[in-house]
Amino acid sequence: MARKRAARATVRRRITKPRAVARKKSAARKAAPRKTARKAARKAAPKKAKRAAARRPSELFAPVKGAERREIGHVLLEVGKAGAARVKRMVYPAGFHWSKDMKPVVGTDLCMHAHVGFLVHGEIHIEYPDGCVIEHRAPQIIAIDPGHDGWVVGKEPVVMIEFDFERDTIARLGMPSSHTHST
């Protein structure tokens, strides 16, 4: 029996020793994934912030404080006074086409308004009756002569900041009364 006990003790020792070693190795393995997990969390943090930013409404589309807000022909228009001028933010939705959306509201064949300002977001296509085509892509300063048709290009809305003097815009900004080509 003493031999059996001694054999059992040896077996126990053999089993016990590898378990202790295994415990040390498993502890090392657990620590390694923690370090990897921490690195992954640090790398994922900017991605999470980007996703969160994409979900919350952009300041680009937030209501403008102190501006009159209205919708005309599917265009969101916000107007505020700045001295003798007006500052307008215009948001044209994706799919907007002047001859389809505004012509019935305004009653003219073409847009007879001069647009001067800054294209903040999106892309627009402008066509004049003489066949001249101009495309604007944000960010870009814009000066669009009266007498044009235009539409939003792509699936993103267009956001423009314009400056005007109501009926005196053309004269006060030195714009032509209709589209012409310089020679």
JSON list of C-alpha atoms in Angstrom, two decimals:
[
{"chain": "A", "resi": 1, "resn": "MET", "atom": "CA", "xyz": [0.00, 0.00, 0.00]},
{"chain": "A", "resi": 2, "resn": "ALA", "atom": "CA", "xyz": [2.84, 2.28, 0.69]},
{"chain": "A", "resi": 3, "resn": "ARG", "atom": "CA", "xyz": [3.86, 1.83, -2.91]},
{"chain": "A", "resi": 4, "resn": "LYS", "atom": "CA", "xyz": [0.37, 2.70, -4.12]},
{"chain": "A", "resi": 5, "resn": "ARG", "atom": "CA", "xyz": [0.40, 5.86, -2.01]},
{"chain": "A", "resi": 6, "resn": "ALA", "atom": "CA", "xyz": [3.81, 6.77, -3.30]},
{"chain": "A", "resi": 7, "resn": "ALA", "atom": "CA", "xyz": [2.66, 6.13, -6.88]},
{"chain": "A", "resi": 8, "resn": "ARG", "atom": "CA", "xyz": [-0.40, 8.25, -6.31]},
{"chain": "A", "resi": 9, "resn": "ALA", "atom": "CA", "xyz": [1.70, 11.00, -4.82]},
{"chain": "A", "resi": 10, "resn": "THR", "atom": "CA", "xyz": [3.99, 10.94, -7.83]},
{"chain": "A", "resi": 11, "resn": "VAL", "atom": "CA", "xyz": [1.03, 11.04, -10.15]},
{"chain": "A", "resi": 12, "resn": "ARG", "atom": "CA", "xyz": [-0.40, 13.89, -8.18]},
{"chain": "A", "resi": 13, "resn": "ARG", "atom": "CA", "xyz": [2.87, 15.69, -8.39]},
{"chain": "A", "resi": 14, "resn": "ARG", "atom": "CA", "xyz": [3.09, 15.15, -12.09]},
{"chain": "A", "resi": 15, "resn": "ILE", "atom": "CA", "xyz": [-0.43, 16.42, -12.56]},
{"chain": "A", "resi": 16, "resn": "THR", "atom": "CA", "xyz": [0.02, 19.20, -10.06]},
{"chain": "A", "resi": 17, "resn": "LYS", "atom": "CA", "xyz": [3.19, 20.56, -11.62]},
{"chain": "A", "resi": 18, "resn": "PRO", "atom": "CA", "xyz": [1.84, 20.82, -15.15]},
{"chain": "A", "resi": 19, "resn": "ARG", "atom": "CA", "xyz": [-1.32, 22.47, -13.82]},
{"chain": "A", "resi": 20, "resn": "ALA", "atom": "CA", "xyz": [0.72, 25.09, -12.05]},
{"chain": "A", "resi": 21, "resn": "VAL", "atom": "CA", "xyz": [2.69, 25.72, -15.20]},
{"chain": "A", "resi": 22, "resn": "ALA", "atom": "CA", "xyz": [-0.54, 25.75, -17.20]},
{"chain": "A", "resi": 23, "resn": "ARG", "atom": "CA", "xyz": [-2.00, 28.29, -14.80]},
{"chain": "A", "resi": 24, "resn": "LYS", "atom": "CA", "xyz": [0.99, 30.58, -15.32]},
{"chain": "A", "resi": 25, "resn": "LYS", "atom": "CA", "xyz": [0.69, 30.21, -19.10]},
{"chain": "A", "resi": 26, "resn": "SER", "atom": "CA", "xyz": [-3.05, 30.82, -19.07]},
{"chain": "A", "resi": 27, "resn": "ALA", "atom": "CA", "xyz": [-2.53, 33.90, -16.91]},
{"chain": "A", "resi": 28, "resn": "ALA", "atom": "CA", "xyz": [-0.01, 35.15, -19.47]},
{"chain": "A", "resi": 29, "resn": "ARG", "atom": "CA", "xyz": [-2.47, 34.38, -22.27]},
{"chain": "A", "resi": 30, "resn": "LYS", "atom": "CA", "xyz": [-5.24, 36.28, -20.50]},
{"chain": "A", "resi": 31, "resn": "ALA", "atom": "CA", "xyz": [-2.99, 39.28, -20.01]},
{"chain": "A", "resi": 32, "resn": "ALA", "atom": "CA", "xyz": [-2.00, 39.32, -23.68]},
{"chain": "A", "resi": 33, "resn": "PRO", "atom": "CA", "xyz": [-5.58, 39.58, -24.96]},
{"chain": "A", "resi": 34, "resn": "ARG", "atom": "CA", "xyz": [-6.20, 42.41, -22.51]},
{"chain": "A", "resi": 35, "resn": "LYS", "atom": "CA", "xyz": [-3.35, 44.38, -24.05]},
{"chain": "A", "resi": 36, "resn": "THR", "atom": "CA", "xyz": [-4.66, 43.59, -27.52]},
{"chain": "A", "resi": 37, "resn": "ALA", "atom": "CA", "xyz": [-8.17, 44.51, -26.44]},
{"chain": "A", "resi": 38, "resn": "ARG", "atom": "CA", "xyz": [-6.92, 47.83, -25.10]},
{"chain": "A", "resi": 39, "resn": "LYS", "atom": "CA", "xyz": [-5.12, 48.56, -28.37]},
{"chain": "A", "resi": 40, "resn": "ALA", "atom": "CA", "xyz": [-8.23, 47.62, -30.33]},
{"chain": "A", "resi": 41, "resn": "ALA", "atom": "CA", "xyz": [-10.34, 49.87, -28.11]},
{"chain": "A", "resi": 42, "resn": "ARG", "atom": "CA", "xyz": [-7.98, 52.78, -28.73]},
{"chain": "A", "resi": 43, "resn": "LYS", "atom": "CA", "xyz": [-8.14, 52.21, -32.47]},
{"chain": "A", "resi": 44, "resn": "ALA", "atom": "CA", "xyz": [-11.93, 51.81, -32.41]},
{"chain": "A", "resi": 45, "resn": "ALA", "atom": "CA", "xyz": [-12.49, 55.02, -30.42]},
{"chain": "A", "resi": 46, "resn": "PRO", "atom": "CA", "xyz": [-12.06, 57.34, -33.45]},
{"chain": "A", "resi": 47, "resn": "LYS", "atom": "CA", "xyz": [-14.36, 55.10, -35.51]},
{"chain": "A", "resi": 48, "resn": "LYS", "atom": "CA", "xyz": [-17.01, 55.24, -32.79]},
{"chain": "A", "resi": 49, "resn": "ALA", "atom": "CA", "xyz": [-16.73, 59.03, -32.70]},
{"chain": "A", "resi": 50, "resn": "LYS", "atom": "CA", "xyz": [-17.13, 59.21, -36.48]},
{"chain": "A", "resi": 51, "resn": "ARG", "atom": "CA", "xyz": [-20.20, 56.97, -36.35]},
{"chain": "A", "resi": 52, "resn": "ALA", "atom": "CA", "xyz": [-21.69, 59.07, -33.56]},
{"chain": "A", "resi": 53, "resn": "ALA", "atom": "CA", "xyz": [-21.02, 62.25, -35.53]},
{"chain": "A", "resi": 54, "resn": "ALA", "atom": "CA", "xyz": [-22.70, 60.76, -38.57]},
{"chain": "A", "resi": 55, "resn": "ARG", "atom": "CA", "xyz": [-25.80, 59.96, -36.51]},
{"chain": "A", "resi": 56, "resn": "ARG", "atom": "CA", "xyz": [-26.28, 63.38, -34.93]},
{"chain": "A", "resi": 57, "resn": "PRO", "atom": "CA", "xyz": [-27.61, 66.21, -37.10]},
{"chain": "A", "resi": 58, "resn": "SER", "atom": "CA", "xyz": [-24.90, 68.37, -38.59]},
{"chain": "A", "resi": 59, "resn": "GLU", "atom": "CA", "xyz": [-24.65, 72.04, -37.70]},
{"chain": "A", "resi": 60, "resn": "LEU", "atom": "CA", "xyz": [-24.77, 72.51, -41.44]},
{"chain": "A", "resi": 61, "resn": "PHE", "atom": "CA", "xyz": [-28.49, 71.70, -41.35]},
{"chain": "A", "resi": 62, "resn": "ALA", "atom": "CA", "xyz": [-29.36, 73.05, -37.88]},
{"chain": "A", "resi": 63, "resn": "PRO", "atom": "CA", "xyz": [-31.78, 75.99, -37.75]},
{"chain": "A", "resi": 64, "resn": "VAL", "atom": "CA", "xyz": [-30.10, 79.40, -38.08]},
{"chain": "A", "resi": 65, "resn": "LYS", "atom": "CA", "xyz": [-30.68, 81.55, -34.99]},
{"chain": "A", "resi": 66, "resn": "GLY", "atom": "CA", "xyz": [-32.40, 84.84, -35.73]},
{"chain": "A", "resi": 67, "resn": "ALA", "atom": "CA", "xyz": [-33.35, 83.92, -39.30]},
{"chain": "A", "resi": 68, "resn": "GLU", "atom": "CA", "xyz": [-36.78, 83.72, -40.87]},
{"chain": "A", "resi": 69, "resn": "ARG", "atom": "CA", "xyz": [-37.31, 80.12, -41.96]},
{"chain": "A", "resi": 70, "resn": "ARG", "atom": "CA", "xyz": [-39.63, 79.01, -44.77]},
{"chain": "A", "resi": 71, "resn": "GLU", "atom": "CA", "xyz": [-39.90, 76.47, -47.56]},
{"chain": "A", "resi": 72, "resn": "ILE", "atom": "CA", "xyz": [-40.45, 77.46, -51.20]},
{"chain": "A", "resi": 73, "resn": "GLY", "atom": "CA", "xyz": [-40.68, 74.87, -53.97]},
{"chain": "A", "resi": 74, "resn": "HIS", "atom": "CA", "xyz": [-39.00, 72.21, -51.75]},
{"chain": "A", "resi": 75, "resn": "VAL", "atom": "CA", "xyz": [-36.11, 74.58, -50.95]},
{"chain": "A", "resi": 76, "resn": "LEU", "atom": "CA", "xyz": [-35.49, 75.40, -47.30]},
{"chain": "A", "resi": 77, "resn": "LEU", "atom": "CA", "xyz": [-34.77, 79.12, -47.12]},
{"chain": "A", "resi": 78, "resn": "GLU", "atom": "CA", "xyz": [-33.48, 80.93, -44.03]},
{"chain": "A", "resi": 79, "resn": "VAL", "atom": "CA", "xyz": [-33.06, 84.69, -44.31]},
{"chain": "A", "resi": 80, "resn": "GLY", "atom": "CA", "xyz": [-31.48, 87.19, -41.93]},
{"chain": "A", "resi": 81, "resn": "LYS", "atom": "CA", "xyz": [-30.62, 90.87, -42.25]},
{"chain": "A", "resi": 82, "resn": "ALA", "atom": "CA", "xyz": [-27.01, 92.05, -42.17]},
{"chain": "A", "resi": 83, "resn": "GLY", "atom": "CA", "xyz": [-26.82, 95.80, -42.65]},
{"chain": "A", "resi": 84, "resn": "ALA", "atom": "CA", "xyz": [-28.44, 96.70, -45.98]},
{"chain": "A", "resi": 85, "resn": "ALA", "atom": "CA", "xyz": [-28.00, 93.15, -47.27]},
{"chain": "A", "resi": 86, "resn": "ARG", "atom": "CA", "xyz": [-29.65, 89.83, -46.59]},
{"chain": "A", "resi": 87, "resn": "VAL", "atom": "CA", "xyz": [-27.76, 86.65, -45.77]},
{"chain": "A", "resi": 88, "resn": "LYS", "atom": "CA", "xyz": [-29.54, 83.49, -46.84]},
{"chain": "A", "resi": 89, "resn": "ARG", "atom": "CA", "xyz": [-28.92, 79.84, -46.31]},
{"chain": "A", "resi": 90, "resn": "MET", "atom": "CA", "xyz": [-30.61, 77.78, -48.97]},
{"chain": "A", "resi": 91, "resn": "VAL", "atom": "CA", "xyz": [-30.88, 74.00, -48.72]},
{"chain": "A", "resi": 92, "resn": "TYR", "atom": "CA", "xyz": [-31.82, 72.34, -52.00]},
{"chain": "A", "resi": 93, "resn": "PRO", "atom": "CA", "xyz": [-32.82, 68.69, -51.51]},
{"chain": "A", "resi": 94, "resn": "ALA", "atom": "CA", "xyz": [-31.38, 65.84, -53.57]},
{"chain": "A", "resi": 95, "resn": "GLY", "atom": "CA", "xyz": [-33.43, 65.54, -56.76]},
{"chain": "A", "resi": 96, "resn": "PHE", "atom": "CA", "xyz": [-34.28, 69.26, -56.86]},
{"chain": "A", "resi": 97, "resn": "HIS", "atom": "CA", "xyz": [-34.68, 70.68, -60.38]},
{"chain": "A", "resi": 98, "resn": "TRP", "atom": "CA", "xyz": [-35.57, 74.36, -60.79]},
{"chain": "A", "resi": 99, "resn": "SER", "atom": "CA", "xyz": [-37.82, 73.91, -63.86]},
{"chain": "A", "resi": 100, "resn": "LYS", "atom": "CA", "xyz": [-39.77, 71.15, -62.09]},
{"chain": "A", "resi": 101, "resn": "ASP", "atom": "CA", "xyz": [-39.88, 72.47, -58.49]},
{"chain": "A", "resi": 102, "resn": "MET", "atom": "CA", "xyz": [-39.70, 76.28, -58.73]},
{"chain": "A", "resi": 103, "resn": "LYS", "atom": "CA", "xyz": [-41.10, 77.18, -62.15]},
{"chain": "A", "resi": 104, "resn": "PRO", "atom": "CA", "xyz": [-44.70, 76.49, -61.05]},
{"chain": "A", "resi": 105, "resn": "VAL", "atom": "CA", "xyz": [-44.18, 78.62, -57.91]},
{"chain": "A", "resi": 106, "resn": "VAL", "atom": "CA", "xyz": [-42.37, 81.56, -59.54]},
{"chain": "A", "resi": 107, "resn": "GLY", "atom": "CA", "xyz": [-44.12, 81.56, -62.91]},
{"chain": "A", "resi": 108, "resn": "THR", "atom": "CA", "xyz": [-41.07, 82.26, -65.11]},
{"chain": "A", "resi": 109, "resn": "ASP", "atom": "CA", "xyz": [-39.36, 79.86, -67.52]},
{"chain": "A", "resi": 110, "resn": "LEU", "atom": "CA", "xyz": [-35.94, 80.38, -65.90]},
{"chain": "A", "resi": 111, "resn": "CYS", "atom": "CA", "xyz": [-34.60, 81.54, -62.55]},
{"chain": "A", "resi": 112, "resn": "MET", "atom": "CA", "xyz": [-34.18, 85.28, -62.92]},
{"chain": "A", "resi": 113, "resn": "HIS", "atom": "CA", "xyz": [-32.38, 85.71, -59.61]},
{"chain": "A", "resi": 114, "resn": "ALA", "atom": "CA", "xyz": [-28.62, 86.27, -59.34]},
{"chain": "A", "resi": 115, "resn": "HIS", "atom": "CA", "xyz": [-26.95, 84.01, -56.81]},
{"chain": "A", "resi": 116, "resn": "VAL", "atom": "CA", "xyz": [-23.77, 85.26, -55.14]},
{"chain": "A", "resi": 117, "resn": "GLY", "atom": "CA", "xyz": [-22.19, 83.50, -52.21]},
{"chain": "A", "resi": 118, "resn": "PHE", "atom": "CA", "xyz": [-20.60, 80.28, -51.10]},
{"chain": "A", "resi": 119, "resn": "LEU", "atom": "CA", "xyz": [-21.50, 76.69, -51.94]},
{"chain": "A", "resi": 120, "resn": "VAL", "atom": "CA", "xyz": [-20.98, 74.87, -48.65]},
{"chain": "A", "resi": 121, "resn": "HIS", "atom": "CA", "xyz": [-22.18, 71.36, -49.45]},
{"chain": "A", "resi": 122, "resn": "GLY", "atom": "CA", "xyz": [-23.09, 69.34, -52.52]},
{"chain": "A", "resi": 123, "resn": "GLU", "atom": "CA", "xyz": [-22.94, 69.86, -56.26]},
{"chain": "A", "resi": 124, "resn": "ILE", "atom": "CA", "xyz": [-25.15, 71.86, -58.64]},
{"chain": "A", "resi": 125, "resn": "HIS", "atom": "CA", "xyz": [-25.53, 71.90, -62.41]},
{"chain": "A", "resi": 126, "resn": "ILE", "atom": "CA", "xyz": [-26.43, 75.24, -64.06]},
{"chain": "A", "resi": 127, "resn": "GLU", "atom": "CA", "xyz": [-27.61, 75.61, -67.67]},
{"chain": "A", "resi": 128, "resn": "TYR", "atom": "CA", "xyz": [-28.25, 78.78, -69.63]},
{"chain": "A", "resi": 129, "resn": "PRO", "atom": "CA", "xyz": [-30.47, 79.05, -72.77]},
{"chain": "A", "resi": 130, "resn": "ASP", "atom": "CA", "xyz": [-27.39, 79.58, -74.97]},
{"chain": "A", "resi": 131, "resn": "GLY", "atom": "CA", "xyz": [-26.20, 76.06, -74.05]},
{"chain": "A", "resi": 132, "resn": "CYS", "atom": "CA", "xyz": [-23.57, 77.19, -71.55]},
{"chain": "A", "resi": 133, "resn": "VAL", "atom": "CA", "xyz": [-23.22, 74.67, -68.71]},
{"chain": "A", "resi": 134, "resn": "ILE", "atom": "CA", "xyz": [-21.51, 75.37, -65.39]},
{"chain": "A", "resi": 135, "resn": "GLU", "atom": "CA", "xyz": [-21.06, 72.87, -62.58]},
{"chain": "A", "resi": 136, "resn": "HIS", "atom": "CA", "xyz": [-20.23, 73.93, -59.05]},
{"chain": "A", "resi": 137, "resn": "ARG", "atom": "CA", "xyz": [-18.96, 71.55, -56.36]},
{"chain": "A", "resi": 138, "resn": "ALA", "atom": "CA", "xyz": [-18.50, 72.49, -52.70]},
{"chain": "A", "resi": 139, "resn": "PRO", "atom": "CA", "xyz": [-16.54, 74.18, -51.32]},
{"chain": "A", "resi": 140, "resn": "GLN", "atom": "CA", "xyz": [-16.69, 76.97, -53.85]},
{"chain": "A", "resi": 141, "resn": "ILE", "atom": "CA", "xyz": [-17.49, 80.67, -54.21]},
{"chain": "A", "resi": 142, "resn": "ILE", "atom": "CA", "xyz": [-20.36, 81.11, -56.65]},
{"chain": "A", "resi": 143, "resn": "ALA", "atom": "CA", "xyz": [-21.70, 83.86, -58.91]},
{"chain": "A", "resi": 144, "resn": "ILE", "atom": "CA", "xyz": [-24.63, 82.65, -61.00]},
{"chain": "A", "resi": 145, "resn": "ASP", "atom": "CA", "xyz": [-26.13, 85.06, -63.52]},
{"chain": "A", "resi": 146, "resn": "PRO", "atom": "CA", "xyz": [-29.91, 85.45, -63.86]},
{"chain": "A", "resi": 147, "resn": "GLY", "atom": "CA", "xyz": [-31.69, 83.45, -66.58]},
{"chain": "A", "resi": 148, "resn": "HIS", "atom": "CA", "xyz": [-30.67, 79.90, -65.71]},
{"chain": "A", "resi": 149, "resn": "ASP", "atom": "CA", "xyz": [-32.08, 76.48, -64.97]},
{"chain": "A", "resi": 150, "resn": "GLY", "atom": "CA", "xyz": [-30.35, 74.34, -62.40]},
{"chain": "A", "resi": 151, "resn": "TRP", "atom": "CA", "xyz": [-30.50, 71.13, -60.44]},
{"chain": "A", "resi": 152, "resn": "VAL", "atom": "CA", "xyz": [-28.84, 69.20, -57.66]},
{"chain": "A", "resi": 153, "resn": "VAL", "atom": "CA", "xyz": [-26.33, 66.59, -58.82]},
{"chain": "A", "resi": 154, "resn": "GLY", "atom": "CA", "xyz": [-26.12, 63.33, -56.86]},
{"chain": "A", "resi": 155, "resn": "LYS", "atom": "CA", "xyz": [-27.79, 62.10, -53.72]},
{"chain": "A", "resi": 156, "resn": "GLU", "atom": "CA", "xyz": [-26.58, 64.83, -51.34]},
{"chain": "A", "resi": 157, "resn": "PRO", "atom": "CA", "xyz": [-28.47, 68.08, -50.71]},
{"chain": "A", "resi": 158, "resn": "VAL", "atom": "CA", "xyz": [-26.92, 71.38, -51.75]},
{"chain": "A", "resi": 159, "resn": "VAL", "atom": "CA", "xyz": [-26.31, 74.05, -49.11]},
{"chain": "A", "resi": 160, "resn": "MET", "atom": "CA", "xyz": [-25.55, 77.59, -50.29]},
{"chain": "A", "resi": 161, "resn": "ILE", "atom": "CA", "xyz": [-24.93, 80.76, -48.32]},
{"chain": "A", "resi": 162, "resn": "GLU", "atom": "CA", "xyz": [-26.01, 83.74, -50.41]},
{"chain": "A", "resi": 163, "resn": "PHE", "atom": "CA", "xyz": [-25.78, 87.48, -50.07]},
{"chain": "A", "resi": 164, "resn": "ASP", "atom": "CA", "xyz": [-28.32, 89.70, -51.76]},
{"chain": "A", "resi": 165, "resn": "PHE", "atom": "CA", "xyz": [-30.04, 93.08, -51.77]},
{"chain": "A", "resi": 166, "resn": "GLU", "atom": "CA", "xyz": [-33.48, 91.77, -52.74]},
{"chain": "A", "resi": 167, "resn": "ARG", "atom": "CA", "xyz": [-34.48, 93.49, -56.03]},
{"chain": "A", "resi": 168, "resn": "ASP", "atom": "CA", "xyz": [-31.21, 95.51, -56.16]},
{"chain": "A", "resi": 169, "resn": "THR", "atom": "CA", "xyz": [-28.84, 92.51, -56.03]},
{"chain": "A", "resi": 170, "resn": "ILE", "atom": "CA", "xyz": [-27.80, 92.68, -59.69]},
{"chain": "A", "resi": 171, "resn": "ALA", "atom": "CA", "xyz": [-27.02, 96.41, -59.62]},
{"chain": "A", "resi": 172, "resn": "ARG", "atom": "CA", "xyz": [-25.42, 96.50, -56.16]},
{"chain": "A", "resi": 173, "resn": "LEU", "atom": "CA", "xyz": [-23.16, 93.50, -56.83]},
{"chain": "A", "resi": 174, "resn": "GLY", "atom": "CA", "xyz": [-22.26, 94.49, -60.40]},
{"chain": "A", "resi": 175, "resn": "MET", "atom": "CA", "xyz": [-23.80, 91.39, -61.94]},
{"chain": "A", "resi": 176, "resn": "PRO", "atom": "CA", "xyz": [-25.08, 91.27, -65.54]},
{"chain": "A", "resi": 177, "resn": "SER", "atom": "CA", "xyz": [-28.87, 91.31, -65.94]},
{"chain": "A", "resi": 178, "resn": "SER", "atom": "CA", "xyz": [-28.61, 88.12, -68.00]},
{"chain": "A", "resi": 179, "resn": "HIS", "atom": "CA", "xyz": [-25.96, 85.52, -68.84]},
{"chain": "A", "resi": 180, "resn": "THR", "atom": "CA", "xyz": [-23.39, 86.63, -71.42]},
{"chain": "A", "resi": 181, "resn": "HIS", "atom": "CA", "xyz": [-20.00, 85.42, -72.57]},
{"chain": "A", "resi": 182, "resn": "SER", "atom": "CA", "xyz": [-17.01, 87.74, -72.30]},
{"chain": "A", "resi": 183, "resn": "THR", "atom": "CA", "xyz": [-15.05, 88.13, -75.53]}
]
